[in-house]
PDB file of C-alpha atoms and ligand atoms in Angstrom:
ATOM      1  CA  MET A   1      10.006 111.058  -8.483  1.00  0.00           C
ATOM      2  CA  GLU A   2       8.424 112.959  -5.650  1.00  0.00           C
ATOM      3  CA  LEU A   3       4.986 114.376  -6.596  1.00  0.00           C
ATOM      4  CA  TYR A   4       5.738 118.050  -5.947  1.00  0.00           C
ATOM      5  CA  GLU A   5       9.001 117.793  -7.838  1.00  0.00           C
ATOM      6  CA  VAL A   6       7.123 116.375 -10.843  1.00  0.00           C
ATOM      7  CA  MET A   7       4.495 119.136 -10.605  1.00  0.00           C
ATOM      8  CA  ARG A   8       7.108 121.872 -10.384  1.00  0.00           C
ATOM      9  CA  SER A   9       9.291 120.626 -13.226  1.00  0.00           C
ATOM     10  CA  THR A  10       6.903 119.367 -15.909  1.00  0.00           C
ATOM     11  CA  PHE A  11       7.736 121.896 -18.577  1.00  0.00           C
ATOM     12  CA  ALA A  12       6.699 122.297 -22.218  1.00  0.00           C
ATOM     13  CA  ALA A  13       9.338 120.202 -24.016  1.00  0.00           C
ATOM     14  CA  ARG A  14      10.046 121.400 -27.537  1.00  0.00           C
ATOM     15  CA  GLU A  15      13.202 119.524 -28.521  1.00  0.00           C
ATOM     16  CA  PHE A  16      13.652 115.799 -28.325  1.00  0.00           C
ATOM     17  CA  THR A  17      16.558 113.382 -28.632  1.00  0.00           C
ATOM     18  CA  GLU A  18      16.425 110.458 -31.059  1.00  0.00           C
ATOM     19  CA  ASP A  19      15.604 108.078 -28.193  1.00  0.00           C
ATOM     20  CA  PRO A  20      12.555 105.956 -28.881  1.00  0.00           C
ATOM     21  CA  MET A  21       9.483 105.987 -26.680  1.00  0.00           C
ATOM     22  CA  PRO A  22       8.366 102.345 -26.640  1.00  0.00           C
ATOM     23  CA  ASP A  23       4.711 101.301 -26.537  1.00  0.00           C
ATOM     24  CA  SER A  24       5.365  99.789 -23.093  1.00  0.00           C
ATOM     25  CA  VAL A  25       6.236 103.267 -21.729  1.00  0.00           C
ATOM     26  CA  VAL A  26       3.236 104.851 -23.444  1.00  0.00           C
ATOM     27  CA  TYR A  27       1.042 102.143 -21.941  1.00  0.00           C
ATOM     28  CA  LYS A  28       2.420 102.768 -18.443  1.00  0.00           C
ATOM     29  CA  ILE A  29       1.862 106.522 -18.795  1.00  0.00           C
ATOM     30  CA  LEU A  30      -1.731 106.068 -19.978  1.00  0.00           C
ATOM     31  CA  ASP A  31      -2.370 103.382 -17.379  1.00  0.00           C
ATOM     32  CA  ASN A  32      -1.641 105.981 -14.681  1.00  0.00           C
ATOM     33  CA  ALA A  33      -3.144 108.998 -16.463  1.00  0.00           C
ATOM     34  CA  ARG A  34      -6.523 107.227 -16.790  1.00  0.00           C
ATOM     35  CA  PHE A  35      -7.207 107.886 -13.097  1.00  0.00           C
ATOM     36  CA  ALA A  36      -7.928 111.524 -13.982  1.00  0.00           C
ATOM     37  CA  PRO A  37     -11.396 112.833 -13.133  1.00  0.00           C
ATOM     38  CA  SER A  38     -14.065 113.702 -15.688  1.00  0.00           C
ATOM     39  CA  GLY A  39     -17.634 115.003 -15.359  1.00  0.00           C
ATOM     40  CA  GLY A  40     -19.834 112.128 -14.083  1.00  0.00           C
ATOM     41  CA  ASN A  41     -16.763 109.884 -14.429  1.00  0.00           C
ATOM     42  CA  ARG A  42     -17.730 109.491 -18.116  1.00  0.00           C
ATOM     43  CA  GLN A  43     -14.092 109.094 -19.232  1.00  0.00           C
ATOM     44  CA  GLY A  44     -14.921 110.257 -22.743  1.00  0.00           C
ATOM     45  CA  TRP A  45     -11.302 110.338 -23.813  1.00  0.00           C
ATOM     46  CA  LYS A  46      -9.672 108.515 -26.681  1.00  0.00           C
ATOM     47  CA  VAL A  47      -6.053 108.868 -27.749  1.00  0.00           C
ATOM     48  CA  ILE A  48      -4.343 108.201 -31.043  1.00  0.00           C
ATOM     49  CA  ILE A  49      -0.607 107.491 -30.925  1.00  0.00           C
ATOM     50  CA  VAL A  50       1.018 108.766 -34.100  1.00  0.00           C
ATOM     51  CA  ARG A  51       4.507 107.605 -35.033  1.00  0.00           C
ATOM     52  CA  GLU A  52       4.397 107.755 -38.832  1.00  0.00           C
ATOM     53  CA  ARG A  53       6.487 110.536 -40.345  1.00  0.00           C
ATOM     54  CA  GLN A  54       3.892 111.321 -42.996  1.00  0.00           C
ATOM     55  CA  THR A  55       1.152 111.914 -40.418  1.00  0.00           C
ATOM     56  CA  LYS A  56       3.464 114.092 -38.299  1.00  0.00           C
ATOM     57  CA  GLU A  57       4.238 116.141 -41.396  1.00  0.00           C
ATOM     58  CA  ALA A  58       0.538 116.534 -42.168  1.00  0.00           C
ATOM     59  CA  LEU A  59      -0.087 117.732 -38.597  1.00  0.00           C
ATOM     60  CA  ALA A  60       2.793 120.207 -38.838  1.00  0.00           C
ATOM     61  CA  GLU A  61       1.323 121.509 -42.104  1.00  0.00           C
ATOM     62  CA  LEU A  62      -2.112 121.958 -40.520  1.00  0.00           C
ATOM     63  CA  THR A  63      -0.529 124.037 -37.743  1.00  0.00           C
ATOM     64  CA  ILE A  64       0.867 126.648 -40.151  1.00  0.00           C
ATOM     65  CA  PRO A  65      -2.136 129.029 -40.574  1.00  0.00           C
ATOM     66  CA  ALA A  66      -2.841 129.186 -36.818  1.00  0.00           C
ATOM     67  CA  ALA A  67       0.866 129.610 -36.047  1.00  0.00           C
ATOM     68  CA  GLN A  68       1.132 132.502 -38.518  1.00  0.00           C
ATOM     69  CA  LYS A  69      -1.867 134.198 -36.925  1.00  0.00           C
ATOM     70  CA  TYR A  70      -0.395 133.540 -33.459  1.00  0.00           C
ATOM     71  CA  ALA A  71       2.952 135.080 -34.421  1.00  0.00           C
ATOM     72  CA  ALA A  72       1.373 138.065 -36.193  1.00  0.00           C
ATOM     73  CA  GLN A  73      -0.838 138.856 -33.218  1.00  0.00           C
ATOM     74  CA  LYS A  74       2.058 138.489 -30.777  1.00  0.00           C
ATOM     75  CA  LYS A  75       4.107 140.870 -32.889  1.00  0.00           C
ATOM     76  CA  ALA A  76       1.237 143.371 -32.722  1.00  0.00           C
ATOM     77  CA  GLY A  77       1.224 143.092 -28.920  1.00  0.00           C
ATOM     78  CA  GLU A  78      -2.056 141.165 -28.780  1.00  0.00           C
ATOM     79  CA  ASN A  79      -3.081 138.037 -26.873  1.00  0.00           C
ATOM     80  CA  PRO A  80      -3.259 135.574 -29.779  1.00  0.00           C
ATOM     81  CA  TRP A  81      -6.529 133.837 -30.617  1.00  0.00           C
ATOM     82  CA  ASN A  82      -8.434 135.655 -27.894  1.00  0.00           C
ATOM     83  CA  THR A  83     -12.215 135.946 -28.323  1.00  0.00           C
ATOM     84  CA  ILE A  84     -12.829 138.949 -26.055  1.00  0.00           C
ATOM     85  CA  ILE A  85     -10.518 141.635 -27.379  1.00  0.00           C
ATOM     86  CA  PRO A  86     -10.899 142.074 -31.153  1.00  0.00           C
ATOM     87  CA  SER A  87      -7.743 141.681 -33.208  1.00  0.00           C
ATOM     88  CA  SER A  88      -6.333 144.535 -35.268  1.00  0.00           C
ATOM     89  CA  VAL A  89      -4.265 142.166 -37.412  1.00  0.00           C
ATOM     90  CA  ASP A  90      -5.718 141.517 -40.871  1.00  0.00           C
ATOM     91  CA  MET A  91      -5.472 138.415 -43.072  1.00  0.00           C
ATOM     92  CA  GLU A  92      -2.930 140.020 -45.406  1.00  0.00           C
ATOM     93  CA  ILE A  93      -0.490 140.523 -42.520  1.00  0.00           C
ATOM     94  CA  ILE A  94      -1.169 137.026 -41.196  1.00  0.00           C
ATOM     95  CA  ASP A  95      -0.581 135.403 -44.597  1.00  0.00           C
ATOM     96  CA  SER A  96       2.718 137.244 -45.048  1.00  0.00           C
ATOM     97  CA  THR A  97       4.007 136.391 -41.543  1.00  0.00           C
ATOM     98  CA  PRO A  98       6.952 133.964 -41.699  1.00  0.00           C
ATOM     99  CA  VAL A  99       6.004 130.514 -40.431  1.00  0.00           C
ATOM    100  CA  PRO A 100       7.361 130.146 -36.874  1.00  0.00           C
ATOM    101  CA  ASP A 101       9.125 126.764 -37.129  1.00  0.00           C
ATOM    102  CA  HIS A 102       9.262 126.278 -33.345  1.00  0.00           C
ATOM    103  CA  LEU A 103       5.463 126.117 -33.358  1.00  0.00           C
ATOM    104  CA  THR A 104       5.037 123.860 -36.377  1.00  0.00           C
ATOM    105  CA  LYS A 105       8.084 121.637 -36.815  1.00  0.00           C
ATOM    106  CA  THR A 106       8.281 120.152 -33.318  1.00  0.00           C
ATOM    107  CA  TYR A 107       6.047 117.221 -34.209  1.00  0.00           C
ATOM    108  CA  LEU A 108       8.725 116.067 -36.615  1.00  0.00           C
ATOM    109  CA  ASN A 109      11.491 115.427 -34.080  1.00  0.00           C
ATOM    110  CA  ALA A 110       9.178 113.931 -31.451  1.00  0.00           C
ATOM    111  CA  ALA A 111       9.250 110.171 -30.898  1.00  0.00           C
ATOM    112  CA  LEU A 112       5.484 110.225 -31.173  1.00  0.00           C
ATOM    113  CA  VAL A 113       2.542 112.582 -31.252  1.00  0.00           C
ATOM    114  CA  LEU A 114      -0.392 111.781 -29.057  1.00  0.00           C
ATOM    115  CA  ILE A 115      -3.786 113.117 -30.159  1.00  0.00           C
ATOM    116  CA  ALA A 116      -6.222 113.461 -27.247  1.00  0.00           C
ATOM    117  CA  CYS A 117      -9.904 113.561 -28.175  1.00  0.00           C
ATOM    118  CA  VAL A 118     -13.063 113.792 -26.075  1.00  0.00           C
ATOM    119  CA  ASP A 119     -16.494 112.369 -26.825  1.00  0.00           C
ATOM    120  CA  LEU A 120     -18.849 115.369 -26.843  1.00  0.00           C
ATOM    121  CA  THR A 121     -21.874 113.096 -26.483  1.00  0.00           C
ATOM    122  CA  VAL A 122     -20.867 112.328 -22.874  1.00  0.00           C
ATOM    123  CA  VAL A 123     -19.441 115.681 -21.765  1.00  0.00           C
ATOM    124  CA  ALA A 124     -21.403 117.890 -19.344  1.00  0.00           C
ATOM    125  CA  SER A 125     -21.142 121.507 -20.512  1.00  0.00           C
ATOM    126  CA  LEU A 126     -22.615 123.464 -17.624  1.00  0.00           C
ATOM    127  CA  ASP A 127     -21.736 126.803 -19.159  1.00  0.00           C
ATOM    128  CA  GLN A 128     -23.573 126.144 -22.430  1.00  0.00           C
ATOM    129  CA  GLY A 129     -26.278 128.729 -21.664  1.00  0.00           C
ATOM    130  CA  LEU A 130     -23.910 131.511 -20.693  1.00  0.00           C
ATOM    131  CA  ASN A 131     -23.061 134.353 -22.980  1.00  0.00           C
ATOM    132  CA  ARG A 132     -19.361 133.576 -23.133  1.00  0.00           C
ATOM    133  CA  ILE A 133     -16.955 131.100 -24.643  1.00  0.00           C
ATOM    134  CA  GLY A 134     -17.338 127.595 -23.150  1.00  0.00           C
ATOM    135  CA  VAL A 135     -14.627 126.357 -20.770  1.00  0.00           C
ATOM    136  CA  VAL A 136     -16.341 123.735 -18.603  1.00  0.00           C
ATOM    137  CA  SER A 137     -16.296 121.020 -21.298  1.00  0.00           C
ATOM    138  CA  GLY A 138     -12.509 121.098 -21.265  1.00  0.00           C
ATOM    139  CA  ALA A 139     -12.528 120.073 -17.611  1.00  0.00           C
ATOM    140  CA  SER A 140     -13.531 116.554 -18.724  1.00  0.00           C
ATOM    141  CA  ILE A 141     -10.384 116.075 -20.810  1.00  0.00           C
ATOM    142  CA  TYR A 142      -7.549 118.359 -19.663  1.00  0.00           C
ATOM    143  CA  PRO A 143      -6.989 116.744 -16.228  1.00  0.00           C
ATOM    144  CA  PHE A 144      -6.364 113.508 -18.197  1.00  0.00           C
ATOM    145  CA  VAL A 145      -4.091 115.311 -20.649  1.00  0.00           C
ATOM    146  CA  TRP A 146      -2.084 116.872 -17.832  1.00  0.00           C
ATOM    147  CA  ASN A 147      -1.822 113.516 -16.066  1.00  0.00           C
ATOM    148  CA  ILE A 148      -0.207 112.170 -19.236  1.00  0.00           C
ATOM    149  CA  LEU A 149       2.461 114.866 -19.102  1.00  0.00           C
ATOM    150  CA  LEU A 150       3.060 114.398 -15.365  1.00  0.00           C
ATOM    151  CA  ALA A 151       3.405 110.636 -15.834  1.00  0.00           C
ATOM    152  CA  ALA A 152       5.740 111.157 -18.803  1.00  0.00           C
ATOM    153  CA  ARG A 153       7.942 113.395 -16.653  1.00  0.00           C
ATOM    154  CA  ASN A 154       7.973 110.729 -13.959  1.00  0.00           C
ATOM    155  CA  GLU A 155       9.178 108.212 -16.560  1.00  0.00           C
ATOM    156  CA  GLY A 156      11.952 110.536 -17.775  1.00  0.00           C
ATOM    157  CA  TYR A 157      10.094 111.669 -20.911  1.00  0.00           C
ATOM    158  CA  GLY A 158       8.490 114.960 -21.826  1.00  0.00           C
ATOM    159  CA  GLY A 159       6.056 116.633 -24.152  1.00  0.00           C
ATOM    160  CA  ARG A 160       3.697 119.525 -24.324  1.00  0.00           C
ATOM    161  CA  ILE A 161       0.117 120.436 -24.974  1.00  0.00           C
ATOM    162  CA  THR A 162      -0.359 122.015 -28.375  1.00  0.00           C
ATOM    163  CA  THR A 163      -3.630 123.328 -29.706  1.00  0.00           C
ATOM    164  CA  LEU A 164      -2.782 125.480 -32.729  1.00  0.00           C
ATOM    165  CA  ALA A 165      -3.626 122.804 -35.311  1.00  0.00           C
ATOM    166  CA  ILE A 166      -7.068 122.337 -33.772  1.00  0.00           C
ATOM    167  CA  SER A 167      -8.260 125.385 -35.707  1.00  0.00           C
ATOM    168  CA  LYS A 168      -8.121 122.881 -38.595  1.00  0.00           C
ATOM    169  CA  GLU A 169     -10.080 120.186 -36.751  1.00  0.00           C
ATOM    170  CA  PRO A 170     -12.064 119.016 -39.812  1.00  0.00           C
ATOM    171  CA  GLU A 171      -8.786 118.276 -41.622  1.00  0.00           C
ATOM    172  CA  ILE A 172      -7.398 116.435 -38.545  1.00  0.00           C
ATOM    173  CA  ARG A 173     -10.605 114.385 -38.444  1.00  0.00           C
ATOM    174  CA  GLU A 174     -10.155 113.386 -42.031  1.00  0.00           C
ATOM    175  CA  LEU A 175      -6.448 112.618 -41.565  1.00  0.00           C
ATOM    176  CA  LEU A 176      -7.031 110.307 -38.581  1.00  0.00           C
ATOM    177  CA  GLY A 177     -10.598 109.095 -39.111  1.00  0.00           C
ATOM    178  CA  ILE A 178     -11.978 110.858 -36.018  1.00  0.00           C
ATOM    179  CA  PRO A 179     -15.806 110.898 -35.879  1.00  0.00           C
ATOM    180  CA  ASP A 180     -17.710 114.204 -35.733  1.00  0.00           C
ATOM    181  CA  HIS A 181     -18.839 113.875 -32.120  1.00  0.00           C
ATOM    182  CA  TYR A 182     -15.262 113.748 -30.822  1.00  0.00           C
ATOM    183  CA  ALA A 183     -13.463 117.059 -30.227  1.00  0.00           C
ATOM    184  CA  VAL A 184      -9.723 117.111 -30.813  1.00  0.00           C
ATOM    185  CA  SER A 185      -8.509 118.528 -27.496  1.00  0.00           C
ATOM    186  CA  ALA A 186      -4.725 118.401 -27.534  1.00  0.00           C
ATOM    187  CA  ILE A 187      -1.924 117.374 -29.850  1.00  0.00           C
ATOM    188  CA  ILE A 188       1.009 116.287 -27.704  1.00  0.00           C
ATOM    189  CA  PRO A 189       4.483 115.734 -29.177  1.00  0.00           C
ATOM    190  CA  MET A 190       6.430 113.454 -26.828  1.00  0.00           C
ATOM    191  CA  GLY A 191       9.873 111.970 -26.436  1.00  0.00           C
ATOM    192  CA  LYS A 192      13.071 112.324 -24.410  1.00  0.00           C
ATOM    193  CA  PRO A 193      13.681 116.060 -23.945  1.00  0.00           C
ATOM    194  CA  VAL A 194      17.106 117.298 -25.071  1.00  0.00           C
ATOM    195  CA  ARG A 195      17.390 119.166 -21.775  1.00  0.00           C
ATOM    196  CA  GLN A 196      15.342 119.253 -18.613  1.00  0.00           C
ATOM    197  CA  LEU A 197      14.106 122.616 -17.360  1.00  0.00           C
ATOM    198  CA  THR A 198      13.807 122.659 -13.603  1.00  0.00           C
ATOM    199  CA  LYS A 199      12.970 126.286 -12.852  1.00  0.00           C
ATOM    200  CA  LEU A 200       9.651 127.191 -14.456  1.00  0.00           C
ATOM    201  CA  LYS A 201       8.482 130.795 -14.653  1.00  0.00           C
ATOM    202  CA  ARG A 202       5.171 131.079 -12.827  1.00  0.00           C
ATOM    203  CA  ASN A 203       3.378 133.765 -10.817  1.00  0.00           C
ATOM    204  CA  SER A 204       3.416 133.523  -7.033  1.00  0.00           C
ATOM    205  CA  VAL A 205       0.347 132.294  -5.119  1.00  0.00           C
ATOM    206  CA  SER A 206      -0.365 135.779  -3.716  1.00  0.00           C
ATOM    207  CA  ALA A 207      -0.751 137.082  -7.272  1.00  0.00           C
ATOM    208  CA  PHE A 208      -3.828 134.925  -7.927  1.00  0.00           C
ATOM    209  CA  ALA A 209      -5.307 133.654  -4.623  1.00  0.00           C
ATOM    210  CA  PHE A 210      -7.557 135.873  -2.477  1.00  0.00           C
ATOM    211  CA  LYS A 211      -9.498 135.229   0.697  1.00  0.00           C
ATOM    212  CA  GLU A 212     -13.309 135.158   0.720  1.00  0.00           C
ATOM    213  CA  HIS A 213     -13.893 137.680  -2.075  1.00  0.00           C
ATOM    214  CA  TRP A 214     -12.511 138.691  -5.449  1.00  0.00           C
ATOM    215  CA  ASP A 215     -11.082 141.818  -3.794  1.00  0.00           C
ATOM    216  CA  GLY A 216     -10.067 139.937  -0.635  1.00  0.00           C
ATOM    217  CA  GLU A 217      -6.721 139.768   1.040  1.00  0.00           C
ATOM    218  CA  ALA A 218      -4.055 137.955  -0.946  1.00  0.00           C
ATOM    219  CA  LEU A 219      -3.021 134.551   0.342  1.00  0.00           C
ATOM    220  CA  ILE A 220       0.572 134.741   1.502  1.00  0.00           C
ATOM    221  CA  SER A 221       3.008 132.189   2.810  1.00  0.00           C
ATOM    222  CA  GLU A 222       3.062 131.662   6.555  1.00  0.00           C
ATOM    223  CA  ASP A 223       6.431 130.074   6.174  1.00  0.00           C
ATOM    224  CA  LYS A 224       8.816 132.448   7.923  1.00  0.00           C
ATOM    225  CA  ASP A 225      12.057 131.173   6.423  1.00  0.00           C
TER     226      ASP A 225
HETATM  227  C1  FMN B   1      -4.093 125.171 -23.547  1.00  0.00           C
HETATM  228  C2  FMN B   1      -2.660 125.173 -24.018  1.00  0.00           C
HETATM  229  C3  FMN B   1      -2.396 125.319 -25.359  1.00  0.00           C
HETATM  230  C4  FMN B   1      -1.080 125.326 -25.824  1.00  0.00           C
HETATM  231  N1  FMN B   1      -0.858 125.377 -27.169  1.00  0.00           N
HETATM  232  C5  FMN B   1       0.424 125.328 -27.617  1.00  0.00           C
HETATM  233  C6  FMN B   1       0.695 125.269 -29.009  1.00  0.00           C
HETATM  234  O1  FMN B   1      -0.219 125.218 -29.844  1.00  0.00           O
HETATM  235  N2  FMN B   1       1.996 125.242 -29.416  1.00  0.00           N
HETATM  236  C7  FMN B   1       3.022 125.250 -28.508  1.00  0.00           C
HETATM  237  O2  FMN B   1       4.179 125.216 -28.935  1.00  0.00           O
HETATM  238  N3  FMN B   1       2.793 125.272 -27.181  1.00  0.00           N
HETATM  239  C8  FMN B   1       1.535 125.301 -26.719  1.00  0.00           C
HETATM  240  N4  FMN B   1       1.283 125.284 -25.371  1.00  0.00           N
HETATM  241  C9  FMN B   1       2.431 125.226 -24.430  1.00  0.00           C
HETATM  242  C10 FMN B   1       2.581 126.503 -23.619  1.00  0.00           C
HETATM  243  O3  FMN B   1       3.161 127.494 -24.411  1.00  0.00           O
HETATM  244  C11 FMN B   1       3.435 126.185 -22.393  1.00  0.00           C
HETATM  245  O4  FMN B   1       2.743 125.236 -21.613  1.00  0.00           O
HETATM  246  C12 FMN B   1       3.716 127.408 -21.546  1.00  0.00           C
HETATM  247  O5  FMN B   1       4.412 128.381 -22.282  1.00  0.00           O
HETATM  248  C13 FMN B   1       4.537 127.050 -20.315  1.00  0.00           C
HETATM  249  O6  FMN B   1       5.761 126.510 -20.703  1.00  0.00           O
HETATM  250  P1  FMN B   1       6.801 125.970 -19.611  1.00  0.00           P
HETATM  251  O7  FMN B   1       6.072 124.927 -18.820  1.00  0.00           O
HETATM  252  O8  FMN B   1       7.952 125.371 -20.374  1.00  0.00           O
HETATM  253  O9  FMN B   1       7.207 127.119 -18.760  1.00  0.00           O
HETATM  254  C14 FMN B   1      -0.013 125.233 -24.902  1.00  0.00           C
HETATM  255  C15 FMN B   1      -0.292 125.062 -23.539  1.00  0.00           C
HETATM  256  C16 FMN B   1      -1.607 125.002 -23.102  1.00  0.00           C
HETATM  257  C17 FMN B   1      -1.868 124.752 -21.629  1.00  0.00           C
END
């Protein structure tokens, strides 16, 4: 596929057919994704390819508390799991929120679930001294994760980044034998999507790109047609 077409059509696949995703395809995807950048080219990533039903079920189970909180906060008009704006939703409401199956059960119908981890002993976290939540560390793993999804799209497969279960990282560690110095970064259900979305909803460039200054002129298209 043409690069821009892949970039513009790699959507978050939630439903998968029963088609298998052979190891040879997974290998090809990872063999291309590994050219992603990372801080100092440390390549601290490690992936676990989960196919066993029992493990998928355990992952789905671990997603439930975070998914309930996500749904409860959304219902209250909040940005779920945000650290800046305090939540008004209490534990009682969260616990009584119905489990949103679309957020928890999708591991079960995926051909496989790929767990992407990053070695924190090699990651450069340049924002560690700042008085805000860290984001720079993620830059050493998420380009790799996104490359996986782009390559999967190119091979006719799909998947999506999920993070909800990571609120239960200690349990995921125990389930999969992940050492303490690795952070679980993304849990990616993958397979053949039931349908292919081609028109993704995204903001236009002029909504987020400005010249020279935060309050600068918006970047607009010079394309006249
Ligand atoms: C950092 C991150 C975390 C996400 N976590 C979840 C998740 O836990 N569960 C889920 O179903 N989707 C998750 N998503 C998928 C997003 O909801 C999806 O990428 C977004 O809605 C765009 O979907 P689209 O590409 O189909 O338009 C996550 C995506 C990102 C980038």
